[in-house]
PDB file of C-alpha atoms in Angstrom:
ATOM      1  CA  MET A   1      -0.011   0.010   0.000  1.00 44.00           C
ATOM      2  CA  GLY A   2       1.145   3.506  -0.605  1.00 51.00           C
ATOM      3  CA  ILE A   3       0.445   7.131   0.269  1.00 60.00           C
ATOM      4  CA  LEU A   4      -3.111   6.906  -1.069  1.00 62.00           C
ATOM      5  CA  SER A   5      -4.347   4.111   1.152  1.00 66.00           C
ATOM      6  CA  GLY A   6      -6.175   4.269   4.428  1.00 69.00           C
ATOM      7  CA  ASN A   7      -8.367   7.125   5.618  1.00 76.00           C
ATOM      8  CA  PRO A   8      -9.015   9.498   2.681  1.00 78.00           C
ATOM      9  CA  LYS A   9      -8.969  12.500   5.019  1.00 78.00           C
ATOM     10  CA  ASP A  10      -5.323  11.708   5.803  1.00 77.00           C
ATOM     11  CA  GLU A  11      -4.428  11.644   2.112  1.00 84.00           C
ATOM     12  CA  PRO A  12      -3.165  14.764   0.292  1.00 87.00           C
ATOM     13  CA  MET A  13      -5.482  16.321  -2.274  1.00 92.00           C
ATOM     14  CA  HIS A  14      -4.064  16.567  -5.784  1.00 93.00           C
ATOM     15  CA  TYR A  15      -3.996  19.916  -7.584  1.00 94.00           C
ATOM     16  CA  GLY A  16      -7.211  19.209  -9.498  1.00 95.00           C
ATOM     17  CA  GLU A  17      -9.085  18.463  -6.273  1.00 96.00           C
ATOM     18  CA  VAL A  18      -7.677  21.573  -4.613  1.00 96.00           C
ATOM     19  CA  TYR A  19      -8.755  23.748  -7.531  1.00 97.00           C
ATOM     20  CA  ALA A  20     -12.211  22.132  -7.784  1.00 97.00           C
ATOM     21  CA  VAL A  21     -12.864  22.735  -4.062  1.00 97.00           C
ATOM     22  CA  TRP A  22     -11.498  26.283  -4.142  1.00 98.00           C
ATOM     23  CA  GLN A  23     -13.449  27.120  -7.296  1.00 97.00           C
ATOM     24  CA  ALA A  24     -16.673  25.644  -5.905  1.00 98.00           C
ATOM     25  CA  SER A  25     -16.218  27.734  -2.767  1.00 98.00           C
ATOM     26  CA  ILE A  26     -15.734  31.032  -4.641  1.00 97.00           C
ATOM     27  CA  VAL A  27     -18.643  30.212  -7.001  1.00 97.00           C
ATOM     28  CA  ALA A  28     -20.904  29.622  -3.975  1.00 98.00           C
ATOM     29  CA  LYS A  29     -19.767  32.922  -2.439  1.00 97.00           C
ATOM     30  CA  SER A  30     -20.533  34.761  -5.662  1.00 96.00           C
ATOM     31  CA  ALA A  31     -23.871  32.976  -5.967  1.00 97.00           C
ATOM     32  CA  ILE A  32     -24.980  34.206  -2.551  1.00 97.00           C
ATOM     33  CA  SER A  33     -24.222  37.790  -3.532  1.00 95.00           C
ATOM     34  CA  CYS A  34     -26.076  37.389  -6.840  1.00 97.00           C
ATOM     35  CA  TYR A  35     -29.057  35.554  -5.313  1.00 98.00           C
ATOM     36  CA  GLN A  36     -29.427  38.188  -2.616  1.00 97.00           C
ATOM     37  CA  ALA A  37     -29.686  40.800  -5.363  1.00 96.00           C
ATOM     38  CA  TYR A  38     -32.234  38.640  -7.186  1.00 97.00           C
ATOM     39  CA  LEU A  39     -34.258  38.422  -3.946  1.00 96.00           C
ATOM     40  CA  ASN A  40     -34.480  42.210  -3.980  1.00 96.00           C
ATOM     41  CA  HIS A  41     -35.860  42.085  -7.554  1.00 97.00           C
ATOM     42  CA  ALA A  42     -38.162  39.086  -7.208  1.00 97.00           C
ATOM     43  CA  GLY A  43     -41.844  39.595  -6.723  1.00 96.00           C
ATOM     44  CA  ASP A  44     -43.094  36.005  -6.909  1.00 97.00           C
ATOM     45  CA  LYS A  45     -43.283  34.215  -3.566  1.00 97.00           C
ATOM     46  CA  ASP A  46     -42.384  30.792  -4.997  1.00 98.00           C
ATOM     47  CA  LEU A  47     -39.339  32.259  -6.713  1.00 98.00           C
ATOM     48  CA  LYS A  48     -38.283  33.847  -3.440  1.00 98.00           C
ATOM     49  CA  LYS A  49     -38.539  30.465  -1.693  1.00 98.00           C
ATOM     50  CA  VAL A  50     -36.315  28.859  -4.338  1.00 98.00           C
ATOM     51  CA  LEU A  51     -33.772  31.713  -4.017  1.00 98.00           C
ATOM     52  CA  ASP A  52     -33.773  31.254  -0.223  1.00 98.00           C
ATOM     53  CA  ALA A  53     -33.114  27.517  -0.742  1.00 98.00           C
ATOM     54  CA  LEU A  54     -30.261  28.257  -3.157  1.00 98.00           C
ATOM     55  CA  ILE A  55     -28.717  30.709  -0.696  1.00 98.00           C
ATOM     56  CA  ASP A  56     -28.973  28.173   2.141  1.00 98.00           C
ATOM     57  CA  GLN A  57     -27.333  25.489  -0.005  1.00 98.00           C
ATOM     58  CA  ALA A  58     -24.532  27.864  -1.033  1.00 98.00           C
ATOM     59  CA  LYS A  59     -23.886  28.734   2.612  1.00 98.00           C
ATOM     60  CA  LEU A  60     -23.668  25.034   3.475  1.00 98.00           C
ATOM     61  CA  GLU A  61     -21.260  24.408   0.601  1.00 98.00           C
ATOM     62  CA  ILE A  62     -19.068  27.321   1.636  1.00 98.00           C
ATOM     63  CA  LYS A  63     -18.830  26.054   5.225  1.00 98.00           C
ATOM     64  CA  GLU A  64     -17.901  22.485   4.107  1.00 98.00           C
ATOM     65  CA  LEU A  65     -15.578  23.493   1.257  1.00 98.00           C
ATOM     66  CA  ASP A  66     -13.711  26.131   3.262  1.00 98.00           C
ATOM     67  CA  THR A  67     -13.238  23.678   6.143  1.00 97.00           C
ATOM     68  CA  LEU A  68     -11.812  21.158   3.688  1.00 96.00           C
ATOM     69  CA  LEU A  69      -9.450  23.765   2.240  1.00 97.00           C
ATOM     70  CA  THR A  70      -8.323  25.011   5.670  1.00 96.00           C
ATOM     71  CA  ASP A  71      -7.745  21.460   6.920  1.00 95.00           C
ATOM     72  CA  ASN A  72      -5.460  20.935   3.945  1.00 94.00           C
ATOM     73  CA  GLY A  73      -3.473  24.146   4.507  1.00 95.00           C
ATOM     74  CA  ILE A  74      -5.137  26.188   1.727  1.00 96.00           C
ATOM     75  CA  THR A  75      -6.514  29.657   2.330  1.00 96.00           C
ATOM     76  CA  PRO A  76     -10.071  29.999   1.021  1.00 96.00           C
ATOM     77  CA  ALA A  77     -11.209  33.025  -0.949  1.00 94.00           C
ATOM     78  CA  PRO A  78     -12.771  35.796   1.194  1.00 94.00           C
ATOM     79  CA  VAL A  79     -16.500  35.935   1.738  1.00 92.00           C
ATOM     80  CA  MET A  80     -18.316  38.788  -0.017  1.00 90.00           C
ATOM     81  CA  SER A  81     -20.350  41.369   1.914  1.00 90.00           C
ATOM     82  CA  GLU A  82     -24.034  40.720   2.532  1.00 89.00           C
ATOM     83  CA  ARG A  83     -26.344  42.713   0.296  1.00 90.00           C
ATOM     84  CA  PRO A  84     -28.847  44.887   2.151  1.00 91.00           C
ATOM     85  CA  PRO A  85     -32.528  44.220   1.469  1.00 89.00           C
ATOM     86  CA  VAL A  86     -34.242  46.667  -0.889  1.00 93.00           C
ATOM     87  CA  LYS A  87     -37.949  47.269  -1.407  1.00 92.00           C
ATOM     88  CA  LEU A  88     -39.064  46.079  -4.807  1.00 91.00           C
ATOM     89  CA  GLU A  89     -40.859  49.377  -5.414  1.00 92.00           C
ATOM     90  CA  ASP A  90     -37.576  51.276  -4.961  1.00 94.00           C
ATOM     91  CA  ILE A  91     -36.008  49.592  -8.000  1.00 94.00           C
ATOM     92  CA  PRO A  92     -36.814  51.511 -11.207  1.00 93.00           C
ATOM     93  CA  ALA A  93     -38.805  49.479 -13.730  1.00 88.00           C
ATOM     94  CA  GLY A  94     -36.064  49.648 -16.403  1.00 91.00           C
ATOM     95  CA  ALA A  95     -33.373  48.488 -13.958  1.00 94.00           C
ATOM     96  CA  ARG A  96     -35.344  45.635 -12.444  1.00 95.00           C
ATOM     97  CA  PHE A  97     -34.909  41.956 -13.330  1.00 96.00           C
ATOM     98  CA  ALA A  98     -38.242  40.306 -14.160  1.00 96.00           C
ATOM     99  CA  ASP A  99     -39.171  37.103 -12.314  1.00 97.00           C
ATOM    100  CA  ASN A 100     -38.906  35.004 -15.486  1.00 97.00           C
ATOM    101  CA  GLU A 101     -35.403  36.389 -16.129  1.00 97.00           C
ATOM    102  CA  ILE A 102     -34.311  35.478 -12.607  1.00 98.00           C
ATOM    103  CA  ALA A 103     -35.800  31.994 -12.977  1.00 98.00           C
ATOM    104  CA  GLY A 104     -33.907  31.470 -16.239  1.00 97.00           C
ATOM    105  CA  ALA A 105     -30.639  32.676 -14.699  1.00 98.00           C
ATOM    106  CA  ILE A 106     -30.909  30.412 -11.650  1.00 98.00           C
ATOM    107  CA  ALA A 107     -31.843  27.445 -13.873  1.00 97.00           C
ATOM    108  CA  ALA A 108     -28.704  28.020 -15.915  1.00 97.00           C
ATOM    109  CA  ASP A 109     -26.605  28.342 -12.720  1.00 98.00           C
ATOM    110  CA  VAL A 110     -27.920  25.060 -11.348  1.00 98.00           C
ATOM    111  CA  SER A 111     -27.301  23.350 -14.692  1.00 98.00           C
ATOM    112  CA  ALA A 112     -23.681  24.565 -14.786  1.00 98.00           C
ATOM    113  CA  GLY A 113     -23.292  23.499 -11.181  1.00 98.00           C
ATOM    114  CA  LEU A 114     -24.324  19.961 -12.078  1.00 98.00           C
ATOM    115  CA  VAL A 115     -21.627  19.812 -14.749  1.00 98.00           C
ATOM    116  CA  ALA A 116     -18.985  21.214 -12.380  1.00 98.00           C
ATOM    117  CA  CYS A 117     -19.908  18.699  -9.684  1.00 98.00           C
ATOM    118  CA  SER A 118     -19.731  15.833 -12.178  1.00 98.00           C
ATOM    119  CA  GLN A 119     -16.299  16.941 -13.325  1.00 98.00           C
ATOM    120  CA  ALA A 120     -15.046  17.264  -9.750  1.00 98.00           C
ATOM    121  CA  MET A 121     -16.379  13.792  -8.898  1.00 98.00           C
ATOM    122  CA  GLY A 122     -14.715  12.318 -11.956  1.00 97.00           C
ATOM    123  CA  GLN A 123     -11.267  13.746 -11.239  1.00 96.00           C
ATOM    124  CA  SER A 124     -11.282  13.025  -7.502  1.00 95.00           C
ATOM    125  CA  ILE A 125      -9.142  10.230  -6.146  1.00 94.00           C
ATOM    126  CA  ARG A 126     -10.000  11.026  -2.552  1.00 94.00           C
ATOM    127  CA  GLU A 127     -13.291   9.300  -1.807  1.00 94.00           C
ATOM    128  CA  ASP A 128     -14.442  11.998   0.592  1.00 95.00           C
ATOM    129  CA  VAL A 129     -13.916  14.782  -1.972  1.00 97.00           C
ATOM    130  CA  GLY A 130     -15.782  12.824  -4.652  1.00 97.00           C
ATOM    131  CA  ALA A 131     -18.601  12.006  -2.237  1.00 97.00           C
ATOM    132  CA  LEU A 132     -18.874  15.694  -1.177  1.00 98.00           C
ATOM    133  CA  PHE A 133     -19.384  16.741  -4.808  1.00 98.00           C
ATOM    134  CA  GLY A 134     -21.770  13.811  -5.293  1.00 98.00           C
ATOM    135  CA  LYS A 135     -23.880  15.179  -2.400  1.00 98.00           C
ATOM    136  CA  TYR A 136     -23.894  18.624  -3.968  1.00 98.00           C
ATOM    137  CA  HIS A 137     -24.816  17.105  -7.325  1.00 98.00           C
ATOM    138  CA  LEU A 138     -27.889  15.398  -5.834  1.00 98.00           C
ATOM    139  CA  THR A 139     -28.981  18.575  -4.107  1.00 98.00           C
ATOM    140  CA  LYS A 140     -28.549  20.654  -7.284  1.00 98.00           C
ATOM    141  CA  ALA A 141     -30.482  18.078  -9.273  1.00 98.00           C
ATOM    142  CA  ALA A 142     -33.376  18.312  -6.794  1.00 98.00           C
ATOM    143  CA  LEU A 143     -33.267  22.117  -6.903  1.00 98.00           C
ATOM    144  CA  GLY A 144     -33.196  21.967 -10.704  1.00 98.00           C
ATOM    145  CA  VAL A 145     -36.383  19.872 -10.798  1.00 98.00           C
ATOM    146  CA  ARG A 146     -37.991  22.319  -8.380  1.00 98.00           C
ATOM    147  CA  ILE A 147     -37.059  25.230 -10.641  1.00 98.00           C
ATOM    148  CA  LEU A 148     -38.267  23.398 -13.765  1.00 98.00           C
ATOM    149  CA  GLU A 149     -41.638  22.640 -12.185  1.00 98.00           C
ATOM    150  CA  MET A 150     -41.957  26.277 -11.073  1.00 98.00           C
ATOM    151  CA  VAL A 151     -41.156  27.771 -14.496  1.00 98.00           C
ATOM    152  CA  LYS A 152     -43.628  25.383 -16.163  1.00 97.00           C
ATOM    153  CA  GLU A 153     -46.341  26.209 -13.656  1.00 97.00           C
ATOM    154  CA  LYS A 154     -45.771  29.993 -14.006  1.00 97.00           C
ATOM    155  CA  GLY A 155     -45.594  29.886 -17.826  1.00 97.00           C
ATOM    156  CA  TRP A 156     -41.983  31.133 -17.805  1.00 97.00           C
ATOM    157  CA  LEU A 157     -40.468  28.184 -19.689  1.00 95.00           C
ATOM    158  CA  ILE A 158     -39.387  28.965 -23.210  1.00 89.00           C
ATOM    159  CA  PRO A 159     -39.037  25.495 -24.782  1.00 88.00           C
ATOM    160  CA  PRO A 160     -36.720  24.735 -27.680  1.00 88.00           C
ATOM    161  CA  PRO A 161     -38.398  23.752 -30.964  1.00 89.00           C
ATOM    162  CA  LEU A 162     -40.571  20.742 -30.319  1.00 85.00           C
ATOM    163  CA  GLN A 163     -40.865  17.848 -32.735  1.00 82.00           C
ATOM    164  CA  LEU A 164     -44.620  17.420 -32.790  1.00 81.00           C
ATOM    165  CA  LYS A 165     -44.833  15.389 -35.967  1.00 83.00           C
ATOM    166  CA  ARG A 166     -42.107  12.930 -36.852  1.00 81.00           C
ATOM    167  CA  PRO A 167     -41.071  12.689 -40.500  1.00 80.00           C
ATOM    168  CA  GLU A 168     -41.863   9.481 -42.293  1.00 83.00           C
ATOM    169  CA  PRO A 169     -38.862   7.236 -42.881  1.00 85.00           C
ATOM    170  CA  VAL A 170     -37.446   7.363 -46.416  1.00 86.00           C
ATOM    171  CA  LYS A 171     -37.425   4.001 -48.188  1.00 86.00           C
ATOM    172  CA  ALA A 172     -34.468   3.524 -50.490  1.00 78.00           C
TER     173      ALA A 172
END
């Protein structure tokens, strides 16, 4: 057995794992700042609940990821300042994000997060690091379904071209 046997938490992380953890941490920190701004712009109560869930998940990820970095001697990126709450009426109409725009942006964020988690899981050789990103992947998938159901229910989904009638096969 070698250096990579035994308790994974006692094993060193390789550079790809370090970067994936550091990057996920700073992305989560940026997401909180962005989602807090979206909360100020959002009018729909269901959208606000999803934004709160995304913020809570990002805070959990930051706590776990920064602990992992610190335990391995790596300084995490600084946390951004909290955004103050703003009344929706105080945001000028031309400067305000619409609820459907916010929903589209968070759906895209969650989708990109799924890809990033998959990549981090695939490159991890420490089981605990891969499992951590696997946990985040499952949570993001559940949040993605919640967002999809919401945008369908609200009529905010803009579907790609749908194949309603299939072409007949060509006989040669």
